Short mmCIF file of C-alpha atoms in Angstrom, two decimals:
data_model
loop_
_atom_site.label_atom_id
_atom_site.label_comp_id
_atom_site.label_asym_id
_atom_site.label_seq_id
_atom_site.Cartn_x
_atom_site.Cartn_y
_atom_site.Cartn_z
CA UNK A 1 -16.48 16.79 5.57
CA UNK A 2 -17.57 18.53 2.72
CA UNK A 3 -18.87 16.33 -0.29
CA UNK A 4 -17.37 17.46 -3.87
CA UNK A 5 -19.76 15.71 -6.63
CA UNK A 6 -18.47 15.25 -10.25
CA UNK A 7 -20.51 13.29 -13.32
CA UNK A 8 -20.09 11.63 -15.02
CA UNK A 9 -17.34 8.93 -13.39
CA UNK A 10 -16.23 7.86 -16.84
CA UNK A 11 -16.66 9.08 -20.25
CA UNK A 12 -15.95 7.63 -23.41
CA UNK A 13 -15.33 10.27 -26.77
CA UNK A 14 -14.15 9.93 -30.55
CA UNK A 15 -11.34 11.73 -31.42
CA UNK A 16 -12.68 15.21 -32.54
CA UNK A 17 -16.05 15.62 -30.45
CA UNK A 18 -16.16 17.95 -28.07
CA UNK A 19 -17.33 17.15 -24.60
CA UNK A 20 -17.67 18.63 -20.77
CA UNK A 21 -18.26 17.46 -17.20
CA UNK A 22 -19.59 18.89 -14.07
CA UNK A 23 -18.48 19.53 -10.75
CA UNK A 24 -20.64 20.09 -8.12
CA UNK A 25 -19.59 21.50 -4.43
CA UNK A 26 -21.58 23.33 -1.28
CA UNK A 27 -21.45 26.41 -2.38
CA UNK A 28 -21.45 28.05 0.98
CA UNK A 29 -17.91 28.96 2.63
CA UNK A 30 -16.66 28.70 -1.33
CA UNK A 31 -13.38 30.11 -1.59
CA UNK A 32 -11.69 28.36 -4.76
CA UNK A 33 -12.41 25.73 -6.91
CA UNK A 34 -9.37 23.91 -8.60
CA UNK A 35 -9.30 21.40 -11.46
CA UNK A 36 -6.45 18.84 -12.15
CA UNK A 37 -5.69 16.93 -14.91
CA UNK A 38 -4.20 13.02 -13.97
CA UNK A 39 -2.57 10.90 -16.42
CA UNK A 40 -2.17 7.21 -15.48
CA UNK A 41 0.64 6.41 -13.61
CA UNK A 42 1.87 10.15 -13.34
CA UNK A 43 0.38 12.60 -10.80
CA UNK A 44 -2.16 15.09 -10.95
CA UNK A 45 -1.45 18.60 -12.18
CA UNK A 46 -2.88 22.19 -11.57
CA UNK A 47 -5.10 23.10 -14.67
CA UNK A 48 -7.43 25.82 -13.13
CA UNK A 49 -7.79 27.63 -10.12
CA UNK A 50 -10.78 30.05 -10.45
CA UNK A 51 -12.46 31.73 -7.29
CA UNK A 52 -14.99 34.33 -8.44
CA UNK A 53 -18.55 33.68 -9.56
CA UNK A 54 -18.28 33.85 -13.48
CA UNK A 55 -14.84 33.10 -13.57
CA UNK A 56 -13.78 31.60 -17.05
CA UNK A 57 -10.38 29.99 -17.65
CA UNK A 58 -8.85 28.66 -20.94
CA UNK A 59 -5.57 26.16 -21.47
CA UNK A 60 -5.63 25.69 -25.12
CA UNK A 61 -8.71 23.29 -25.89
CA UNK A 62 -9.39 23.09 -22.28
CA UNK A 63 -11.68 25.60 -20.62
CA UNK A 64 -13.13 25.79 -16.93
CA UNK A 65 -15.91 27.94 -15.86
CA UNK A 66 -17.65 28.91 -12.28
CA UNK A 67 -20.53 29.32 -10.75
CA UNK A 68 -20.34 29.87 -7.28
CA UNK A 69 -23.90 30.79 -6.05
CA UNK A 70 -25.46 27.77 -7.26
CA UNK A 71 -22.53 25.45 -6.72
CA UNK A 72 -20.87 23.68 -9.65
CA UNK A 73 -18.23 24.01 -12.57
CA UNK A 74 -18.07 22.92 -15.89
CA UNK A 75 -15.17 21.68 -17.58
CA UNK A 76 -14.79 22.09 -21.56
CA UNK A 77 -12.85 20.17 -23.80
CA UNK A 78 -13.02 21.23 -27.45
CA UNK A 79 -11.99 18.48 -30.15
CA UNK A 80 -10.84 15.87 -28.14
CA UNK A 81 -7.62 13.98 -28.91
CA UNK A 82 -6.27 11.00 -27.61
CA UNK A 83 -3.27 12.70 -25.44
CA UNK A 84 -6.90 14.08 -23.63
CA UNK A 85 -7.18 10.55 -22.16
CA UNK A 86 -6.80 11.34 -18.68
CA UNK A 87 -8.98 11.59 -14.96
CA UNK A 88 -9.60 15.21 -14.13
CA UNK A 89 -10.05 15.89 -10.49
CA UNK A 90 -12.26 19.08 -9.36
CA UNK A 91 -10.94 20.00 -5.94
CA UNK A 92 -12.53 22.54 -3.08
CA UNK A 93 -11.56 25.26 -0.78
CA UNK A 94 -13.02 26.60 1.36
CA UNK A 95 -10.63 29.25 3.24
CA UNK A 96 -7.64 27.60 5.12
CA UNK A 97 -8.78 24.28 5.31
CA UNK A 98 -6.95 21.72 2.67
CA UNK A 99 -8.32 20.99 -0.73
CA UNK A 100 -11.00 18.33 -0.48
CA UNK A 101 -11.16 16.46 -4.34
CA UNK A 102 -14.13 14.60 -5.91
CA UNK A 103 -13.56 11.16 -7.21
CA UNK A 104 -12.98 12.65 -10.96
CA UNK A 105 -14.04 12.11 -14.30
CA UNK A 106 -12.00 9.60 -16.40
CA UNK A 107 -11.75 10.41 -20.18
CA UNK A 108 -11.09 8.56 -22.52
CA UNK A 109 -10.88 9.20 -26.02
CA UNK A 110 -10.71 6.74 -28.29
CA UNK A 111 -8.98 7.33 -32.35
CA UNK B 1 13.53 22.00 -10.28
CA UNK B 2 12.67 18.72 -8.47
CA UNK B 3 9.65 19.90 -7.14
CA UNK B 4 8.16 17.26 -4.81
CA UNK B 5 10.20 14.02 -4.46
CA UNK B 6 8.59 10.78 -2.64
CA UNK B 7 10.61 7.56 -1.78
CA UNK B 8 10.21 4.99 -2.22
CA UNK B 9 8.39 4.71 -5.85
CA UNK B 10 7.15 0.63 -4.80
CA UNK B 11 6.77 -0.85 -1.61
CA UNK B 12 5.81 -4.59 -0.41
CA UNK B 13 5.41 -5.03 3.35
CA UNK B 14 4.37 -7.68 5.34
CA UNK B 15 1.30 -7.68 7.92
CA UNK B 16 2.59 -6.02 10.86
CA UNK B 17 5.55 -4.35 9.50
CA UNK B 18 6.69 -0.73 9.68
CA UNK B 19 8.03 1.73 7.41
CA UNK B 20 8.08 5.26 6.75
CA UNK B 21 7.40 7.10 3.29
CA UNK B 22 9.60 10.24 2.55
CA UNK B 23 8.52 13.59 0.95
CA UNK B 24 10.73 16.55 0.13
CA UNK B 25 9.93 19.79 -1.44
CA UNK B 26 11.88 22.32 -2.93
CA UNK B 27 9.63 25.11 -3.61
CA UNK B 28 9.88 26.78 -0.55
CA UNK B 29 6.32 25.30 -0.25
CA UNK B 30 4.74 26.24 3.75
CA UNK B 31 2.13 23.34 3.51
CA UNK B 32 2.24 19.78 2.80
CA UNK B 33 -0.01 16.48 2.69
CA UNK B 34 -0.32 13.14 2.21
CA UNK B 35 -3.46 11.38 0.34
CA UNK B 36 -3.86 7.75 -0.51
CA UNK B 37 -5.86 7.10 -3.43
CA UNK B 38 -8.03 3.89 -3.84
CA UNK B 39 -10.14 2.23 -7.10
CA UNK B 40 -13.45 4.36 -6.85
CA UNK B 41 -12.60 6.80 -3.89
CA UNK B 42 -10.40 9.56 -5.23
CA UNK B 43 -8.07 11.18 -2.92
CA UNK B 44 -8.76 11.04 0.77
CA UNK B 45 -6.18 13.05 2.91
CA UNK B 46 -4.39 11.73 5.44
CA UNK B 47 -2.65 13.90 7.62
CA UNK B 48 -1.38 17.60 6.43
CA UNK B 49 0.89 20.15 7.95
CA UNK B 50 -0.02 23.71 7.41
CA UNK B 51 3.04 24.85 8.47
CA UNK B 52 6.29 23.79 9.93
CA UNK B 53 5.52 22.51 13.58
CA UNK B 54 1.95 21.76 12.95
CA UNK B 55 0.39 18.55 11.74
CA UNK B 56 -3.36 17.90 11.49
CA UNK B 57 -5.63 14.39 10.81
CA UNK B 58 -7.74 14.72 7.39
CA UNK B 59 -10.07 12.45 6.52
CA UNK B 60 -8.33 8.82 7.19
CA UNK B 61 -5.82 8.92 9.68
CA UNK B 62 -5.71 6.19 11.36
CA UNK B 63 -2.97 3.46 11.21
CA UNK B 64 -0.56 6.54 10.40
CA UNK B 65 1.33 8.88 12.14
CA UNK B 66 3.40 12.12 10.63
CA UNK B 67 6.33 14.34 10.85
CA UNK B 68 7.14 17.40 9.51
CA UNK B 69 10.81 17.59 10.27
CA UNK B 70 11.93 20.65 8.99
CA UNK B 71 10.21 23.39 5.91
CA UNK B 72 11.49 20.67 3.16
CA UNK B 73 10.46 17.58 4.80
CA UNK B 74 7.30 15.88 5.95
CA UNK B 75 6.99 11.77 6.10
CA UNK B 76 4.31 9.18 6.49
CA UNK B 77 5.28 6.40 9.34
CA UNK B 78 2.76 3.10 8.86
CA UNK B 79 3.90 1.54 12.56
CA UNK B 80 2.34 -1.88 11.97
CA UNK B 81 1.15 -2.30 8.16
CA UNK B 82 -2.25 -3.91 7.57
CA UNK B 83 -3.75 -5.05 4.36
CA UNK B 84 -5.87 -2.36 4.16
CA UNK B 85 -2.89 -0.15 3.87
CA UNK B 86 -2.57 -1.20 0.33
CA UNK B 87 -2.89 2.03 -1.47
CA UNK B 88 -0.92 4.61 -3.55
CA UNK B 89 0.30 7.24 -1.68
CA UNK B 90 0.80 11.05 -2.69
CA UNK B 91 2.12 13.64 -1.06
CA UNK B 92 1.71 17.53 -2.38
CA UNK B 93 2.84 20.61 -1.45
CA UNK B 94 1.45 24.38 -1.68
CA UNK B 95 2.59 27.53 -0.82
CA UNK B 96 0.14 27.81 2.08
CA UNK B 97 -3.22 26.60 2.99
CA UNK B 98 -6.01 27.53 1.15
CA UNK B 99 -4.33 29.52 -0.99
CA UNK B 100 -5.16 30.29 -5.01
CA UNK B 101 -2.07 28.34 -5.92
CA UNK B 102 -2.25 24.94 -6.67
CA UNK B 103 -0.90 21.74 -4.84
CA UNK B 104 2.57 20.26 -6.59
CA UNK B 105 2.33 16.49 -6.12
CA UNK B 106 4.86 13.97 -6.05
CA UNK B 107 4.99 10.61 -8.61
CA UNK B 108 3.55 8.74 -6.04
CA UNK B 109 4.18 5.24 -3.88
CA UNK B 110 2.65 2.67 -4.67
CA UNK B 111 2.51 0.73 -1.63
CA UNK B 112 0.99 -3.40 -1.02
CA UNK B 113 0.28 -4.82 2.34
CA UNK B 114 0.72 -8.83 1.96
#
């Protein structure tokens, strides 16, 4: 089973600073990395799906980016607000095998 | 759009009891999963059908069984509940296995074993 990594578990921000959190993944048979963002008590939802080394991706404040070859992704969140409160899941394929998800990050951002 | 739909939304069984968890899908979607998610472990998949006819254990399949009864459909059947059952359970969808795309997940069951 393959063993998807993310730091820190929980995070705690004012409203306004900027923060980011790592993924980490085998990066041998890589073949897309996905983040989700997880309210409580709602479901997870598709933010990124990148699958090339250098890949960058943007959502508004929110931005993702790759590295394949040494085996993690960082996710960016610019001026946090407090609708930002949330878990976001990092998730791993490798070819046609299901996603497998780390643990996630909770956020929570305080005004 | 309904995307994926999961009934029922809250569950109590009793030790020993049975009951199966329905998920539909309306996107035309070839694959489909169930995860349970736990305090602390994330999501840990259950059982998943790449496509219709096939099912396949993930990670923590026992206690469970599956059926993917037609392209729409695919339920979780917990034959003789145990307290360590107690969980909430997702199912998702994506157009195919190991795709680009995303997984579309249902609102979840939240599920207690007494």
């Amino acid at each position: 089973i393959l063993n998807v990594e993310q730091s820190p578990q929980s995070l705690h921000v004012q409203e306004g600073d900027s923060t980011n959190f790592t993924c980490s993944f085998p990066s041998s048979n890589f073949y897309a990395l996905h983040w989700y963002r997880w309210e409580t008590a709602k479901s997870p939802e598709a933010l990124f799906v990148m699958t090339l080394n250098g890949d960058e991706k943007k959502k508004g404040r929110i931005s993702a980016t790759l590295n394949t070859k040494e085996g993690y992704s960082y996710l960016y969140i610019k001026g946090s607000q407090p609708e930002d409160s949330a878990t976001y899941l990092c998730a791993l394929s490798s070819g046609n095998t299901p996603l497998v998800f780390g643990k996630g990050t909770r956020l929570s951002v305080i005004a | 759009n309904a995307g994926v739909t999961q009934t029922p939304k809250f569950q109590v069984l009793k030790t020993g009891q049975s009951m199966t968890l329905q998920c539909a899908q309306d996107m035309n979607h070839n694959s489909m999963y169930w995860y349970r998610q736990d305090p602390g472990m994330g999501l840990r998949l259950i059982y998943y059908s790449a496509s219709e006819g096939t099912t396949d254990k993930g990670e923590v399949p026992n206690g469970y069984n599956v059926s993917r009864l037609n392209k729409r459909e695919f339920s979780l059947r917990l034959e003789s509940a145990a307290p360590s059952q107690t969980s909430v359970y997702f199912c998702a969808s994506s157009e195919k296995m190991g795709a680009g795309g995303g997984y579309t997940f249902g609102s979840g069951t939240r599920l207690t074993v007494v």
